[in-house]
mmCIF file of C-alpha atoms in Angstrom:
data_model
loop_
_atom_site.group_PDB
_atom_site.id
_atom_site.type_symbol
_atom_site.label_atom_id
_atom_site.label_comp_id
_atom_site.label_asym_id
_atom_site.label_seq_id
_atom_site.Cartn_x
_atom_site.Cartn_y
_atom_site.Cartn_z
ATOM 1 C CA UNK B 21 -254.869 -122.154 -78.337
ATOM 2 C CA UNK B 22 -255.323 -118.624 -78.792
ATOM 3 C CA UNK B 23 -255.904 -117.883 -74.937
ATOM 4 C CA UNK B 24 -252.493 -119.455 -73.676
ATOM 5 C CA UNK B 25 -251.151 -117.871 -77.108
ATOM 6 C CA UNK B 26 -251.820 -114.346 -75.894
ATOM 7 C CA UNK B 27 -251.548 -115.140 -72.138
ATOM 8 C CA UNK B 28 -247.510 -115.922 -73.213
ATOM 9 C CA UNK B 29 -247.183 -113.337 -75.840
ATOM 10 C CA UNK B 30 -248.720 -111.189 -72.885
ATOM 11 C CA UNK B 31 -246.432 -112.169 -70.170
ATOM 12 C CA UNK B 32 -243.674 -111.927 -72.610
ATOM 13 C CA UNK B 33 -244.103 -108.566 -73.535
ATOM 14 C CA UNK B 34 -244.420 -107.480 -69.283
ATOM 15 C CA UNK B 35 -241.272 -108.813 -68.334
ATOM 16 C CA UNK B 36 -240.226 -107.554 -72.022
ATOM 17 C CA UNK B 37 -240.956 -103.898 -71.031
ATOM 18 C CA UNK B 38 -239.772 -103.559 -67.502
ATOM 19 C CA UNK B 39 -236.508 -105.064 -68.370
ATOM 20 C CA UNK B 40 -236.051 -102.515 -70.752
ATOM 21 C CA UNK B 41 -236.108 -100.222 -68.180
ATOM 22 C CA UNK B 42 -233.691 -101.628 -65.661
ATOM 23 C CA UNK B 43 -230.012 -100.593 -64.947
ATOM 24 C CA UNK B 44 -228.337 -104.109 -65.393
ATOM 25 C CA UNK B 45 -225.365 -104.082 -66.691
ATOM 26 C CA UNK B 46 -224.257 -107.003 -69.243
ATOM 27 C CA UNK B 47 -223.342 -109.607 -66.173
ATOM 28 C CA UNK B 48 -226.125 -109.962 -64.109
ATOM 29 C CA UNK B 49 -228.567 -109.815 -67.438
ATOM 30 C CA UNK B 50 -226.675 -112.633 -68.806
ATOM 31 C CA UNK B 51 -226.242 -114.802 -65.633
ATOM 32 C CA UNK B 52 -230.029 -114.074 -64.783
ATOM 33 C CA UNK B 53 -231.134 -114.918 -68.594
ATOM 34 C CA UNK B 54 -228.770 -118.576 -68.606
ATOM 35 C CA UNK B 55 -230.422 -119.450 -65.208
ATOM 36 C CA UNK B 56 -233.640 -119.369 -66.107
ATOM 37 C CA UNK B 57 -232.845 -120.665 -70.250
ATOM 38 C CA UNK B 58 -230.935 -123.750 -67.978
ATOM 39 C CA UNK B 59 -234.114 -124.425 -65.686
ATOM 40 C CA UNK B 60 -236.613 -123.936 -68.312
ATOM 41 C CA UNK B 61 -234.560 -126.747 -70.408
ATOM 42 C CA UNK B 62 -234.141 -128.905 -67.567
ATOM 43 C CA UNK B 63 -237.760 -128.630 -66.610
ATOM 44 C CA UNK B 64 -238.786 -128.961 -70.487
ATOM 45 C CA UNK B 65 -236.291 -132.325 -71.367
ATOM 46 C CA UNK B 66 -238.135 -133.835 -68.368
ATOM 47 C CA UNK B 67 -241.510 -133.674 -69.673
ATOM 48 C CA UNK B 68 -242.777 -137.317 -71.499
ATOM 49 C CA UNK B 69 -244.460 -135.921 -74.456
ATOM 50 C CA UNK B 70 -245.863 -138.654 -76.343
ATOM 51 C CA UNK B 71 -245.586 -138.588 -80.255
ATOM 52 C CA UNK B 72 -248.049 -137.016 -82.820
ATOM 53 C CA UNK B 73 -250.419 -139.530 -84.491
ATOM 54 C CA UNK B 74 -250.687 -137.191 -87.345
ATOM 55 C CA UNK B 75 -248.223 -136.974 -89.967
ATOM 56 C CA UNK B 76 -245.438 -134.129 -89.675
ATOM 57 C CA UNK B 77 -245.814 -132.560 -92.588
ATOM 58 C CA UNK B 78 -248.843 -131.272 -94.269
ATOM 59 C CA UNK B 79 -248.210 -129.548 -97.630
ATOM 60 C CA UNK B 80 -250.277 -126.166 -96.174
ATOM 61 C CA UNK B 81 -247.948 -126.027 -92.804
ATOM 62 C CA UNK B 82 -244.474 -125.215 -94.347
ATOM 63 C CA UNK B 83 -245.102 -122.553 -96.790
ATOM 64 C CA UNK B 84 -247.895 -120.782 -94.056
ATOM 65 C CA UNK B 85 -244.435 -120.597 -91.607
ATOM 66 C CA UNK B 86 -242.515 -119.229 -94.433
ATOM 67 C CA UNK B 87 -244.944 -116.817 -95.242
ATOM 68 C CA UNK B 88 -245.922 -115.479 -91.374
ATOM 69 C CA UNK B 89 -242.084 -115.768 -90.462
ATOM 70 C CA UNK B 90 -240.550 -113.804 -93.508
ATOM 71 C CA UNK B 91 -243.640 -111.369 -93.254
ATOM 72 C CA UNK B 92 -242.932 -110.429 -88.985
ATOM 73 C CA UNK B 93 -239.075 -109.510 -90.611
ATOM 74 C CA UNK B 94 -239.672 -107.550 -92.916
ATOM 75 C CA UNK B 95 -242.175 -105.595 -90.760
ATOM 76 C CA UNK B 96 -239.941 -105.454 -88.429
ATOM 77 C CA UNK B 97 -237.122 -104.181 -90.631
ATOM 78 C CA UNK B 98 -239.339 -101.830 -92.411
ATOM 79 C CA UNK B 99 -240.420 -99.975 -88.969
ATOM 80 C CA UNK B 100 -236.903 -100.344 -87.318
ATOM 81 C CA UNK B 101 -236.020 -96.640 -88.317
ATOM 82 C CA UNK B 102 -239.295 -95.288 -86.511
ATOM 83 C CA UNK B 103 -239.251 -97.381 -83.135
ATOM 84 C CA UNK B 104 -235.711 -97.207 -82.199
ATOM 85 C CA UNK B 105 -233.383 -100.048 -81.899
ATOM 86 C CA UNK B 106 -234.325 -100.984 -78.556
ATOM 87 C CA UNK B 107 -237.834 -101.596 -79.637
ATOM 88 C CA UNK B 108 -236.720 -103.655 -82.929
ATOM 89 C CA UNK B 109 -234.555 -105.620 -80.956
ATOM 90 C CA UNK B 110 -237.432 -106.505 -78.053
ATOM 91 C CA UNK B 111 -240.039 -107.366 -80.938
ATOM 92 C CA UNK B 112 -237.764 -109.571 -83.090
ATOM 93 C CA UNK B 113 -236.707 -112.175 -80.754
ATOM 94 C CA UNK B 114 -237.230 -115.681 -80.371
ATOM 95 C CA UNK B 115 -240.623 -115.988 -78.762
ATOM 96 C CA UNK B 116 -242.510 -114.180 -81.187
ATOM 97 C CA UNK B 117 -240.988 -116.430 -84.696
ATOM 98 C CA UNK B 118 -241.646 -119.549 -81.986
ATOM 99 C CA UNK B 119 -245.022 -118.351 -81.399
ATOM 100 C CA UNK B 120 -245.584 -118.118 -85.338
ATOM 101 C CA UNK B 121 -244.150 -121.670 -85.488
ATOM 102 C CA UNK B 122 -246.000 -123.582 -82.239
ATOM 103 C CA UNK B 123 -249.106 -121.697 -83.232
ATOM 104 C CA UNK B 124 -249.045 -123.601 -86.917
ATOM 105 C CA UNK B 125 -248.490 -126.857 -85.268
ATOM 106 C CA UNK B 126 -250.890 -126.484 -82.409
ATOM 107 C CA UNK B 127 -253.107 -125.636 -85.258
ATOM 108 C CA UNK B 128 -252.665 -128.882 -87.222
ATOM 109 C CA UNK B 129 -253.509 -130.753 -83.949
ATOM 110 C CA UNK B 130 -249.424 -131.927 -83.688
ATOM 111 C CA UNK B 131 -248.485 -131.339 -79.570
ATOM 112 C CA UNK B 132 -245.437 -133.493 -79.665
ATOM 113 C CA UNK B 133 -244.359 -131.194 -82.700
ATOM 114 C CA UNK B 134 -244.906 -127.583 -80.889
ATOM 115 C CA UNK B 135 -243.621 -128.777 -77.716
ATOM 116 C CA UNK B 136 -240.393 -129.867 -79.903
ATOM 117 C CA UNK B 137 -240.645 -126.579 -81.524
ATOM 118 C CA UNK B 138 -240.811 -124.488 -78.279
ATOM 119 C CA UNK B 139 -238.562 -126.776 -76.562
ATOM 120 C CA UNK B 140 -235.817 -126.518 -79.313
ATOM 121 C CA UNK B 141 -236.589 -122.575 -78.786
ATOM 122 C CA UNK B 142 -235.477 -122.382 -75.294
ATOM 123 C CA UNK B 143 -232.563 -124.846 -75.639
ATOM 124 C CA UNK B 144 -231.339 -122.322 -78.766
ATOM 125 C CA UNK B 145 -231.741 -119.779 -76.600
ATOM 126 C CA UNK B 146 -228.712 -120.732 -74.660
ATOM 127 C CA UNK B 147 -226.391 -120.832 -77.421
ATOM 128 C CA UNK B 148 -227.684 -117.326 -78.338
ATOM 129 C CA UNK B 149 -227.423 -115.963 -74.780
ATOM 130 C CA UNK B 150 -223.689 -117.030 -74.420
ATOM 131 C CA UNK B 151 -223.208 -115.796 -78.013
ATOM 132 C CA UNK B 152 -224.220 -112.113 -77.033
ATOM 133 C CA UNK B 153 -222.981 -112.152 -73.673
ATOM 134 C CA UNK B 154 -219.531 -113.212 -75.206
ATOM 135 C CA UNK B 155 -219.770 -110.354 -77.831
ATOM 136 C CA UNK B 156 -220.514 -107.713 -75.375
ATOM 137 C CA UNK B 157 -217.989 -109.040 -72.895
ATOM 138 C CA UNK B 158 -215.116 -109.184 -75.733
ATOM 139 C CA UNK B 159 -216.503 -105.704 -77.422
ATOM 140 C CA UNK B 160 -215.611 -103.787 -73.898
ATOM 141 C CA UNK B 161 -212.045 -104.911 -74.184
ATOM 142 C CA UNK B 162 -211.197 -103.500 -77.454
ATOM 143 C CA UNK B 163 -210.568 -107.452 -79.028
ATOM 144 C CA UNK B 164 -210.801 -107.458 -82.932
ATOM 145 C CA UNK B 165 -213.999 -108.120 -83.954
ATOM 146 C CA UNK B 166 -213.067 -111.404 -86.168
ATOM 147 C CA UNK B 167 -211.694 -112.223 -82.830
ATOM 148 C CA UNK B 168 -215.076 -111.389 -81.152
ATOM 149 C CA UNK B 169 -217.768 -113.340 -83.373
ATOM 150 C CA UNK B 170 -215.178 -116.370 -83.703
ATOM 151 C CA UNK B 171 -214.749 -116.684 -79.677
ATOM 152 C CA UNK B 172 -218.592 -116.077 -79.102
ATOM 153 C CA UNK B 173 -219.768 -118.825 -81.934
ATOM 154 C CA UNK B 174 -217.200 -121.284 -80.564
ATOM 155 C CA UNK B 175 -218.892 -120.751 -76.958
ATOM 156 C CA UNK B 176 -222.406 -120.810 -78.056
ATOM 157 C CA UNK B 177 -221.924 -124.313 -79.854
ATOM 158 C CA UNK B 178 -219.847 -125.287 -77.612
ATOM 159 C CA UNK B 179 -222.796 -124.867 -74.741
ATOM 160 C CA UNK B 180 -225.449 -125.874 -77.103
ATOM 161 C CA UNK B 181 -223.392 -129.668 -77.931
ATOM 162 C CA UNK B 182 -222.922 -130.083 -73.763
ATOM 163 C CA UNK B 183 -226.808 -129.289 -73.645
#
């Protein structure tokens, strides 16, 4: 568990850095990031993953998530003014709270569960892809920003009840 745990974080973090670097401008990021959020799901619904023999919920599991999950925020929040927000954005995203959460579940021997987990991870994804993409989009044009948030949360569930 721990190799393909840091072989992803790892991976993660390359692709992470170099996109950080690259002079894309808010289209081709978010076309690029719903292709591959749309193939990942497609590939990921198609799997047959058959369903945990233990029981889905030990008493230990939900308060360790709680704990590791509220503890990566607030580090994250407390070293935000130091690193920059480019940095705070790039280590609070999705993969490293999933990685928290599939690592708990690997660890109490549930697969089905942490591919459900990681699974419902990329298909959120989507909704917050077209959520920011929206925002940026509408930001540029100088629309109220009740007008912003309310167009880009009817477009992320929107995308996220077709998935």
């Amino acid at each position: 568990m721990l190799k393909s745990l840091f072989t992803a974080l790892s991976i993660w973090c390359v692709f992470s850095v170099i996109t950080l670097f690259l002079p894309v401008n808010i289209i081709v990021a978010s076309v690029v990031s719903l292709c591959i959020l749309l193939g990942l799901t497609i590939i990921s619904t198609k799997l047959n993953i058959s369903v945990d023999a233990k029981p889905l919920n030990a008493r230990w599991e939900l308060p360790v998530k709680m704990i590791l999950v509220t503890s990566f925020i607030v580090l994250v929040t407390f070293i935000s003014q130091h690193i920059g927000s480019a940095w705070s954005g790039f280590i609070s995203t999705f993969p490293v709270i999933l990685a928290v959460m599939g690592s708990v579940a690997h660890f109490s021997d549930k697969q089905a569960s942490t591919f459900k987990i990681l699974n419902g991870g990329i298909i959120g994804s989507l909704g917050g892809c077209v959520f920011f993409a929206v925002i940026a989009f509408m930001l540029k044009h100088n629309f109220m920003i009740w007008q912003v948030y309310a167009t880009a949360a009817i477009c992320s569930t929107l995308l996220l009840i077709a998935n």
